[in-house]
PDB file of C-alpha atoms in Angstrom:
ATOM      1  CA  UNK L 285      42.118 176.879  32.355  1.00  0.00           C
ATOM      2  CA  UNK L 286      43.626 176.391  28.928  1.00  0.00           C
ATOM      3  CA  UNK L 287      45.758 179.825  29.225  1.00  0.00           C
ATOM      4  CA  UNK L 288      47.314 178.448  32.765  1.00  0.00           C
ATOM      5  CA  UNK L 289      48.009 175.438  31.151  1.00  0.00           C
ATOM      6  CA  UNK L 290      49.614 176.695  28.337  1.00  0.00           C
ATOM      7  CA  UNK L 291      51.785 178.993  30.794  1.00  0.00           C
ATOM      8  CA  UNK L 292      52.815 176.529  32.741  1.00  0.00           C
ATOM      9  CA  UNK L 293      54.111 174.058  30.017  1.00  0.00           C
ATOM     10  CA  UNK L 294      55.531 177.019  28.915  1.00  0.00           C
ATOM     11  CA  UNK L 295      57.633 177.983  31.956  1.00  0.00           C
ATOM     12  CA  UNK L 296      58.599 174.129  32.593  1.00  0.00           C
ATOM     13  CA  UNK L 297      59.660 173.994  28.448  1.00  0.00           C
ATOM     14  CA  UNK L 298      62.088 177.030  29.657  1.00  0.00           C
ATOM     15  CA  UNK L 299      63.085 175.612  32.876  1.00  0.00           C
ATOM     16  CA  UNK L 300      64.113 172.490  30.620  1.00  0.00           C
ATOM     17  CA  UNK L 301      66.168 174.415  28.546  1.00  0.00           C
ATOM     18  CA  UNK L 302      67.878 175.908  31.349  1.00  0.00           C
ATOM     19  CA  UNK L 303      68.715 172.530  32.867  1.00  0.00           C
ATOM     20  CA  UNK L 304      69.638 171.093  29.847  1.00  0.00           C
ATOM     21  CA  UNK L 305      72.046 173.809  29.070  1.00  0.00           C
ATOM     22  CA  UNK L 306      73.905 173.378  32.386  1.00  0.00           C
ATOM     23  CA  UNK L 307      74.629 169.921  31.130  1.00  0.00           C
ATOM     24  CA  UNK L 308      75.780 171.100  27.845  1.00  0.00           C
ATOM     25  CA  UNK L 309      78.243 169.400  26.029  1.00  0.00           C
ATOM     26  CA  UNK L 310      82.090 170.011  26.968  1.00  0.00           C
ATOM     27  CA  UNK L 311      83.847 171.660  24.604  1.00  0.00           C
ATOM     28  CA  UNK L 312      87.191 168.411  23.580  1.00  0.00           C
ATOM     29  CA  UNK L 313      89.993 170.970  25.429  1.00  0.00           C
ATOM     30  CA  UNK L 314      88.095 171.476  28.653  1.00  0.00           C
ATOM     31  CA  UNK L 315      86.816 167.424  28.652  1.00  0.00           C
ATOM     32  CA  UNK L 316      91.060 166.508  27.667  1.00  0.00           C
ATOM     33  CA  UNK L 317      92.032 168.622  30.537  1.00  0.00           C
ATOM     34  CA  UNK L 318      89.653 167.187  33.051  1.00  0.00           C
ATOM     35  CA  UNK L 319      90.678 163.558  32.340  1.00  0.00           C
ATOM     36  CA  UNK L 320      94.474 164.334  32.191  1.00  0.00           C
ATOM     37  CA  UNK L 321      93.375 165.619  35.890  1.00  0.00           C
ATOM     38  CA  UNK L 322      91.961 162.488  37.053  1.00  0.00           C
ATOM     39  CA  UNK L 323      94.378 160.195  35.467  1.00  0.00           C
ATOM     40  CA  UNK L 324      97.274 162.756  37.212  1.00  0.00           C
ATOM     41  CA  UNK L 325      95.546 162.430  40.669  1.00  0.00           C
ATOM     42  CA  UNK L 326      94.661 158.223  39.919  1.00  0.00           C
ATOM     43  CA  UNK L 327      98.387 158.169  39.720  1.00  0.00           C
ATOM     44  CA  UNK L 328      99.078 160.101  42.664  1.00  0.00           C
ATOM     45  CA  UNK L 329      96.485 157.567  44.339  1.00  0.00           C
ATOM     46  CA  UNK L 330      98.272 154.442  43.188  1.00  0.00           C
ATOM     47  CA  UNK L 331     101.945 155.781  44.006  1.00  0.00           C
ATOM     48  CA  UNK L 332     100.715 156.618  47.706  1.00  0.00           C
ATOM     49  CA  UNK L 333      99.181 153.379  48.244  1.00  0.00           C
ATOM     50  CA  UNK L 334     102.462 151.900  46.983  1.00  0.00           C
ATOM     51  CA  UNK L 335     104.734 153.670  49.691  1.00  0.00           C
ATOM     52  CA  UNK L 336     102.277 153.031  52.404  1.00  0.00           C
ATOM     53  CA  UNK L 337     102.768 149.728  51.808  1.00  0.00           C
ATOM     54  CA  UNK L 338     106.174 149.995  51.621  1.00  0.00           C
ATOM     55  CA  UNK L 339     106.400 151.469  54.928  1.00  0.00           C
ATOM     56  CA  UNK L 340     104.504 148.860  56.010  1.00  0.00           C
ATOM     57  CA  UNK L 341     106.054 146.169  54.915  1.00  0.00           C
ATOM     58  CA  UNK L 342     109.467 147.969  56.237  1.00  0.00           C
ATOM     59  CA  UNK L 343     108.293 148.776  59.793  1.00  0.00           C
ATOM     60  CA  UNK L 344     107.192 145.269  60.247  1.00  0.00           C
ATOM     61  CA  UNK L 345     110.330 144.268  59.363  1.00  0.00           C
ATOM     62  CA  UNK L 346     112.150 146.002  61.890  1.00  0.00           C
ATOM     63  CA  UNK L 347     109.556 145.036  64.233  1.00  0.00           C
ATOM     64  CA  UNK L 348     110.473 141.485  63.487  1.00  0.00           C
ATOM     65  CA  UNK L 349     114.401 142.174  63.777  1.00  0.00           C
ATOM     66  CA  UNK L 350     114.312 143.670  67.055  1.00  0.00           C
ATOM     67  CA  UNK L 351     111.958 141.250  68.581  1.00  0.00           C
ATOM     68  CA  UNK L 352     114.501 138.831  67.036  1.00  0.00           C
ATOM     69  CA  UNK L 353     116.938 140.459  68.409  1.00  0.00           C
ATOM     70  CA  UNK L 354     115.659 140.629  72.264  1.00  0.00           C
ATOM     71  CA  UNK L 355     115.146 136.888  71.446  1.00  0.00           C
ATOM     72  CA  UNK L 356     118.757 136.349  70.667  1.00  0.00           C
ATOM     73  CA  UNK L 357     119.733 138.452  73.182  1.00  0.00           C
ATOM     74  CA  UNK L 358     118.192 136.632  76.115  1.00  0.00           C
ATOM     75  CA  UNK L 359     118.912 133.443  74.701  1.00  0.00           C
ATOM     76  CA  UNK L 360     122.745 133.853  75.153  1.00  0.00           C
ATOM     77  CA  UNK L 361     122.011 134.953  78.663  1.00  0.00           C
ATOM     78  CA  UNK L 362     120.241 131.386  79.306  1.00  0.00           C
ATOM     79  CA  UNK L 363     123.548 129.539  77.529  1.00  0.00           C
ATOM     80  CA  UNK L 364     125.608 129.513  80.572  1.00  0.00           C
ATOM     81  CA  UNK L 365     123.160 127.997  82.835  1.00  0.00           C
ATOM     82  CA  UNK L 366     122.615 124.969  80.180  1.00  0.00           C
ATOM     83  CA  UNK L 367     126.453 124.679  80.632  1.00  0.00           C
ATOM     84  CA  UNK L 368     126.096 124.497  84.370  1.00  0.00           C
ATOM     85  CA  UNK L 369     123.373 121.860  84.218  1.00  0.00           C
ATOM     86  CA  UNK L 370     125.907 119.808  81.610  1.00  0.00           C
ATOM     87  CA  UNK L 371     128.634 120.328  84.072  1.00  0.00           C
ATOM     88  CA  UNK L 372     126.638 119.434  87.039  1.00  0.00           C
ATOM     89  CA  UNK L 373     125.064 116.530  85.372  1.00  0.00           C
ATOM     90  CA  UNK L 374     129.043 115.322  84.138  1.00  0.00           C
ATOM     91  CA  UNK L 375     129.946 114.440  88.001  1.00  0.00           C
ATOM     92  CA  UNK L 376     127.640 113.119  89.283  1.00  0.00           C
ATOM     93  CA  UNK L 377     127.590 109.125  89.858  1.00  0.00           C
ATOM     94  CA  UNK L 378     125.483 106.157  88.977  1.00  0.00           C
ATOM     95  CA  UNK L 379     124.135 105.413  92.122  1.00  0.00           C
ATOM     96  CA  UNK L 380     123.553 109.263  92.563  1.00  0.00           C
ATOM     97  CA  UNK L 381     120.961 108.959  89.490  1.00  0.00           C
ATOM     98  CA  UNK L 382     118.980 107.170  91.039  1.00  0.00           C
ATOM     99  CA  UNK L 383     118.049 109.775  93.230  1.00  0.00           C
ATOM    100  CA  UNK L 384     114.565 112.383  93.138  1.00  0.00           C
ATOM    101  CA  UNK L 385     116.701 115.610  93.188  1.00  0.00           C
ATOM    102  CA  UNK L 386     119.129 114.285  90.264  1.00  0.00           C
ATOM    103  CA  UNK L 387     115.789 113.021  88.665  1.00  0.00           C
ATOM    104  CA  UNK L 388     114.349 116.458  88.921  1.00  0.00           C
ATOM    105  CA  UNK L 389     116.962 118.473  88.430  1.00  0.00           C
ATOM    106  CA  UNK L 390     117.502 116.328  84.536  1.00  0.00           C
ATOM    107  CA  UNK L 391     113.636 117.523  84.114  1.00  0.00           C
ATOM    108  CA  UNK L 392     114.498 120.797  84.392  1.00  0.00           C
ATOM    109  CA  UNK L 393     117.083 120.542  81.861  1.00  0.00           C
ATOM    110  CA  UNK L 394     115.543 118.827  79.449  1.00  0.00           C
ATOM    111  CA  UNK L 395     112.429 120.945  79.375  1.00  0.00           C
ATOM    112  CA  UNK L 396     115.233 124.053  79.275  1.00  0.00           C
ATOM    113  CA  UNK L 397     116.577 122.152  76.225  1.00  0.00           C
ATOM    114  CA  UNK L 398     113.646 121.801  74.145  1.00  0.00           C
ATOM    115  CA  UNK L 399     112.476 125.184  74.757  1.00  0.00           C
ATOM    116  CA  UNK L 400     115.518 126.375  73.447  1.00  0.00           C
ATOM    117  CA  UNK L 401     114.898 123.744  70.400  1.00  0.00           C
ATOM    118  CA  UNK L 402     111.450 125.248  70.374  1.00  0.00           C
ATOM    119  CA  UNK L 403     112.988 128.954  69.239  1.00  0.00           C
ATOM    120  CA  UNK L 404     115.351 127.496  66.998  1.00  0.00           C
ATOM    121  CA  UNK L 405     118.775 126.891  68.711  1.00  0.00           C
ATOM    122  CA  UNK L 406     120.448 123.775  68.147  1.00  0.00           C
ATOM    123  CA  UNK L 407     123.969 122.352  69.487  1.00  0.00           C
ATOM    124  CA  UNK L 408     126.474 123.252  66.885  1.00  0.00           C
ATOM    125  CA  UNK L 409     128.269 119.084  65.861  1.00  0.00           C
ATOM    126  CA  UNK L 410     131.639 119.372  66.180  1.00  0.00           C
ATOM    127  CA  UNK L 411     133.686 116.557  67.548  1.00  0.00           C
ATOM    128  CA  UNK L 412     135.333 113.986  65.377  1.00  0.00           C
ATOM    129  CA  UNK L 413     134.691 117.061  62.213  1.00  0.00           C
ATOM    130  CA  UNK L 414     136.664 119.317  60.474  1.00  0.00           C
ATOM    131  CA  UNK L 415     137.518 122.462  61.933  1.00  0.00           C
ATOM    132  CA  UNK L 416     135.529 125.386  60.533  1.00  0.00           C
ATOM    133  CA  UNK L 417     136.228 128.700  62.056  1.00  0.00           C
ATOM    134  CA  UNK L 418     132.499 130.128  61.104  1.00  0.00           C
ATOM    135  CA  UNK L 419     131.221 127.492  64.172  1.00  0.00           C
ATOM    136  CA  UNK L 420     134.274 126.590  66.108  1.00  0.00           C
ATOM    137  CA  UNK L 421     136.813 128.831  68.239  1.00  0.00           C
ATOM    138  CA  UNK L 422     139.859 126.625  68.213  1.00  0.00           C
ATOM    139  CA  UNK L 423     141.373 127.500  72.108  1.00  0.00           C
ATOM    140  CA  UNK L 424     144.325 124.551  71.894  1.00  0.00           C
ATOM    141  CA  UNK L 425     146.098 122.288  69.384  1.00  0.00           C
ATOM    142  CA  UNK L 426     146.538 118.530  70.687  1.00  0.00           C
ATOM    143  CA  UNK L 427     148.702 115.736  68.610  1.00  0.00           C
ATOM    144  CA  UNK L 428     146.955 112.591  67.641  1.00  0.00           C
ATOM    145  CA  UNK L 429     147.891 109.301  65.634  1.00  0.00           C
ATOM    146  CA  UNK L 430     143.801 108.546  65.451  1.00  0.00           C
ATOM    147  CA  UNK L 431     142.501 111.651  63.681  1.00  0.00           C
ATOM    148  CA  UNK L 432     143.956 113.402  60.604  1.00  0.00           C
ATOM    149  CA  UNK L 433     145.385 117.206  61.276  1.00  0.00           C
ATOM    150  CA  UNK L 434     142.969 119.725  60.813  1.00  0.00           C
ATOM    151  CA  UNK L 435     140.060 117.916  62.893  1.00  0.00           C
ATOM    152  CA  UNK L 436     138.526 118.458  66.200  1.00  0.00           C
ATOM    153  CA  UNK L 437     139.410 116.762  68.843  1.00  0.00           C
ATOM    154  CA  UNK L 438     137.616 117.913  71.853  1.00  0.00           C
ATOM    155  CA  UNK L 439     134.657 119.737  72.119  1.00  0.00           C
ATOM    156  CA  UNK L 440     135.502 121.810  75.455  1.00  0.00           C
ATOM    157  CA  UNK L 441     132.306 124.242  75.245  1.00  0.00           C
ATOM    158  CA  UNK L 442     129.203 123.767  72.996  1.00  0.00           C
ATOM    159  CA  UNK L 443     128.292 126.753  70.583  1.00  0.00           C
ATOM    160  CA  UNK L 444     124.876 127.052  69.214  1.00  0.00           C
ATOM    161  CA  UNK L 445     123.176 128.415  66.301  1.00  0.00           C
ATOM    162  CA  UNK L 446     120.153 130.626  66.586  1.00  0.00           C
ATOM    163  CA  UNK L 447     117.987 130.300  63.231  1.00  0.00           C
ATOM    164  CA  UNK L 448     121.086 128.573  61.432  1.00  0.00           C
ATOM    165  CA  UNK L 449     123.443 131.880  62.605  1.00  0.00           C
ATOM    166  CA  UNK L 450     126.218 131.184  65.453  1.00  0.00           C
ATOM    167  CA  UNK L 451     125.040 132.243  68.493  1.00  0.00           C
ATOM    168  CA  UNK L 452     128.219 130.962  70.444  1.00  0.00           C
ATOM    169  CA  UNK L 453     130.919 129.467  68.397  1.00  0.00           C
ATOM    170  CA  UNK L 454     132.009 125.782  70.110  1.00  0.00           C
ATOM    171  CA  UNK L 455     134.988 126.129  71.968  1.00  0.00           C
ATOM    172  CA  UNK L 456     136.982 123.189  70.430  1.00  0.00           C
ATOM    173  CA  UNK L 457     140.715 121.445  70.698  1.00  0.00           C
ATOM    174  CA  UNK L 458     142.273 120.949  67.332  1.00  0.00           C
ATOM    175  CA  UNK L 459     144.123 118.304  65.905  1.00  0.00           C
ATOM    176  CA  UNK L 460     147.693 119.109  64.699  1.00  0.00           C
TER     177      UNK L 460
END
């Protein structure tokens, strides 16, 4: 029993020495070139994680544009029928308020107009101010001994702004 013993220790002594010489120490120029590797593939890592997020960051971007524009776009199809409610609403009478249709019909509108407000258009103030070409599109000069030159006079069709950018510029009558 003492020989197989001895033969056994013997072969798992060797089979130790085997294993421990598979994990044998690098030699510095192989263990320099291995970490040069992972620090060359760590970069690689961080530098493709960087441009995926920049073409993330860029697509929903673009995503955001065009869904701003289709917003826009729409929007300034729904102008002219605020101007035809405006218009509408302009001739008709007192007594003619009082009716349910009238009553109905100013529902409409103002549930039109703050759904507009809602995605960020707003009436463009003009009357009364200086003219600025960025918001108003002068169509006429007028004289006038109450206003100084250079003013508007009339507002004769409301711009908006979209997101504080002109949407429509106001169509305006200018002071001499």
């Amino acid at each position: 029993k003492d020989g197989s013993t001895a033969a056994a220790a013997e072969d798992a002594a060797s089979s130790d020495t085997e294993t421990k010489g598979f994990f044998k120490k690098k030699p510095d120029k192989e263990k320099q070139a291995l970490k040069d590797q992972v620090q060359t593939l760590q970069d690689k890592v961080v530098r493709q994680m960087a441009e995926f997020d920049n073409y993330r960051k860029r697509t929903d971007k673009e995503k955001e544009q065009m869904f701003s524009m289709g917003e826009k776009s729409v929007i300034e199809k729904i102008l002219p029928i605020v101007d035809n409610f405006e218009r509408g609403f302009a001739t008709v009478t007192e007594d003619d308020k009082k009716d349910a249709f009238y009553q109905g019909m100013e529902k409409v509108y103002q549930q039109l107009k703050k759904q507009l407000e809602d995605l960020g258009v707003r009436a463009i103030e003009c009357e009364g101010r200086e003219f600025d070409p960025n918001f108003h599109n002068a169509v006429m000069q007028v004289e006038s001994d109450t206003q100084e030159s250079g003013t508007v006079a009339q507002e004769l069709q409301k711009g908006y702004l979209y997101h504080d950018q002109v949407l429509r510029h106001s169509m305006v009558s200018v002071v001499k």
